[in-house]
Protein backbone atom coordinates (compact mmCIF):
# COMPACT_ATOMS: atom_id res chain seq x y z
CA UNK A 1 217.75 -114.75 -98.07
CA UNK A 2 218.01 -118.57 -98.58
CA UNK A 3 214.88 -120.35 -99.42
CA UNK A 4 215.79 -122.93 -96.50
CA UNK A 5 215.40 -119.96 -93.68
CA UNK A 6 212.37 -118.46 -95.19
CA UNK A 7 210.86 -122.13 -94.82
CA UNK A 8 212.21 -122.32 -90.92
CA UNK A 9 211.10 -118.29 -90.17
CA UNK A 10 207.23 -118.95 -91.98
CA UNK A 11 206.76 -122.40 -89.52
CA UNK A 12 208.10 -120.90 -86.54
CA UNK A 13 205.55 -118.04 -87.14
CA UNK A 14 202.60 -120.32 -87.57
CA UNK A 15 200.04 -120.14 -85.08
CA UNK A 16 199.21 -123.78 -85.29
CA UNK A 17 202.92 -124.36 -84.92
CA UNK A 18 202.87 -122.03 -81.79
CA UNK A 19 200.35 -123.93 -80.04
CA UNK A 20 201.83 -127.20 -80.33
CA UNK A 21 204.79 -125.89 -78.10
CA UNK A 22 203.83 -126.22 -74.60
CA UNK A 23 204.11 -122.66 -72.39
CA UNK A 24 206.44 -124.48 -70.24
CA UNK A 25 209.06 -124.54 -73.10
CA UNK A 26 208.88 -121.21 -73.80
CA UNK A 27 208.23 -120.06 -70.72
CA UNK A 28 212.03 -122.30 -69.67
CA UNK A 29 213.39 -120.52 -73.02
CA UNK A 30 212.74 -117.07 -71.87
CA UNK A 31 214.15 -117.70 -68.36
CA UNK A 32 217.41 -118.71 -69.92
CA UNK A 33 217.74 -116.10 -71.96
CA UNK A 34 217.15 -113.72 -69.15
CA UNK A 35 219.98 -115.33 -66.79
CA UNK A 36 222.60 -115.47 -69.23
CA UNK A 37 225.06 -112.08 -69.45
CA UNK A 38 224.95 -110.13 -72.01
CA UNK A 39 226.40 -106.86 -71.04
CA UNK A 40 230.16 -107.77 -71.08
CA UNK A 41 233.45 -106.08 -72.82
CA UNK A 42 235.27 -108.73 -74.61
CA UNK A 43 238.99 -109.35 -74.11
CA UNK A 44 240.88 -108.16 -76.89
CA UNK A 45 238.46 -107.01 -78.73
CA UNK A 46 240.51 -104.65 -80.71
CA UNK A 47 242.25 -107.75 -82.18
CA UNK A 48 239.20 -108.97 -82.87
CA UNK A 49 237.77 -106.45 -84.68
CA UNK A 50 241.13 -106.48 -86.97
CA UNK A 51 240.79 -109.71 -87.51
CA UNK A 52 236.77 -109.32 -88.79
CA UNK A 53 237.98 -106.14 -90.94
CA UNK A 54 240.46 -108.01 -92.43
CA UNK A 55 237.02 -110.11 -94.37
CA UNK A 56 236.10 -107.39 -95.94
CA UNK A 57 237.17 -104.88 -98.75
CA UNK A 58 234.62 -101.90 -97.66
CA UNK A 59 235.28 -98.85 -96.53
CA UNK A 60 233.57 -98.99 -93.45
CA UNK A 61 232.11 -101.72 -91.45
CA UNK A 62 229.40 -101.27 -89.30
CA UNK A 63 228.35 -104.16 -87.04
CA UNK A 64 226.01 -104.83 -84.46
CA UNK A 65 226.85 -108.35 -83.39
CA UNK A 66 229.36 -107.73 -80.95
CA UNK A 67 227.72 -104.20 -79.22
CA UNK A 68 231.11 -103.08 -77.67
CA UNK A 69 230.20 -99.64 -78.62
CA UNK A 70 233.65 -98.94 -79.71
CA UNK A 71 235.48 -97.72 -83.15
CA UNK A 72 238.29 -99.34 -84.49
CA UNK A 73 239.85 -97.75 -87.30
CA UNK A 74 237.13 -98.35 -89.86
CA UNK A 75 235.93 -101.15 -87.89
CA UNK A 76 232.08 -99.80 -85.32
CA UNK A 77 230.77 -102.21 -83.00
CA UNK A 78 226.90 -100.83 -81.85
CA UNK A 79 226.18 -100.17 -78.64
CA UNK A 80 223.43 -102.58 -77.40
CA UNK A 81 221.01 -100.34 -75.84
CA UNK A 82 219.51 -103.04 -74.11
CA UNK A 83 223.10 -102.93 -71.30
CA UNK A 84 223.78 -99.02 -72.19
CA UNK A 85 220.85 -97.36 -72.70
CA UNK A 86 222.72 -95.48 -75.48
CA UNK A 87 222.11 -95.61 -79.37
CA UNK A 88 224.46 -94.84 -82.45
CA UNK A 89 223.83 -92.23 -84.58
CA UNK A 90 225.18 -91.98 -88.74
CA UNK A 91 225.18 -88.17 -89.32
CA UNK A 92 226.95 -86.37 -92.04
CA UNK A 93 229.18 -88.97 -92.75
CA UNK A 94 230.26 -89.39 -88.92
CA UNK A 95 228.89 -92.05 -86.33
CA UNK A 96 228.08 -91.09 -82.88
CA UNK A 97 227.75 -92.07 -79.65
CA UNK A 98 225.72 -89.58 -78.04
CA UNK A 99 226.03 -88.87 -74.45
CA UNK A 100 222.45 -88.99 -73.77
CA UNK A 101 220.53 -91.89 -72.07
CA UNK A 102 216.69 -92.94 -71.91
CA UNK A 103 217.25 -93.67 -67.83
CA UNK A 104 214.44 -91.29 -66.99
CA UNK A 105 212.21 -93.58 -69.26
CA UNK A 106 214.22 -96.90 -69.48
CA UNK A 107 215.81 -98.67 -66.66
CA UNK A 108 218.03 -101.48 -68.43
CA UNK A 109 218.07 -103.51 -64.98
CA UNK A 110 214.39 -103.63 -64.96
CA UNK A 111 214.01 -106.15 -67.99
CA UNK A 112 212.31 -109.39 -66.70
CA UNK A 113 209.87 -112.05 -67.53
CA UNK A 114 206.38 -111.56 -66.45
């Protein structure tokens, strides 16, 4: 981890440092963050997965940036089980998608900002 995001990670933990921003900002912060989409497919996604295999020499890759949920060759994108509900499971060599969902528990559309 570079010294330089350490640094940015320890101030933005601060509690001084958290007082000094005003609860408007945040509070503006968090309401953007809950408008803006998250649960999408991408377009030719396959292609890009390719394309982000091609950087690499392992294997497997195993990637949670995206969250398509999908396998590629030896290319996984996560679910994100914040749109799906669903999780990803590494057993016995094999990753999963299990067919089970948390809806009894978890509603994803009920996520908001108090």
């Amino acid at each position: 981890m570079r010294l330089s995001y350490k640094i940015y990670t320890k101030t933005i933990r601060n509690p001084l440092v958290l007082k000094l921003i005003p609860d408007s900002y945040a509070k503006n912060k968090l309401q953007s963050m809950q408008r803006k989409k998250i649960c999408k497919k991408i377009k030719n996604f396959k292609s890009l997965a390719k394309k982000i295999a091609k950087n690499y020499t392992a294997d497997l890759i195993i990637e949670g940036h995206y969250h398509q949920g999908v396998i590629i060759d030896n290319y996984i994108s996560l679910p994100s089980f914040a749109c799906s509900g669903k999780i990803a499971v590494y057993k016995a060599n094999e990753v999963l998608f299990p067919n089970f969902r948390l809806k009894k528990y978890y509603e994803p559309q009920s996520i908001g900002i108090l």
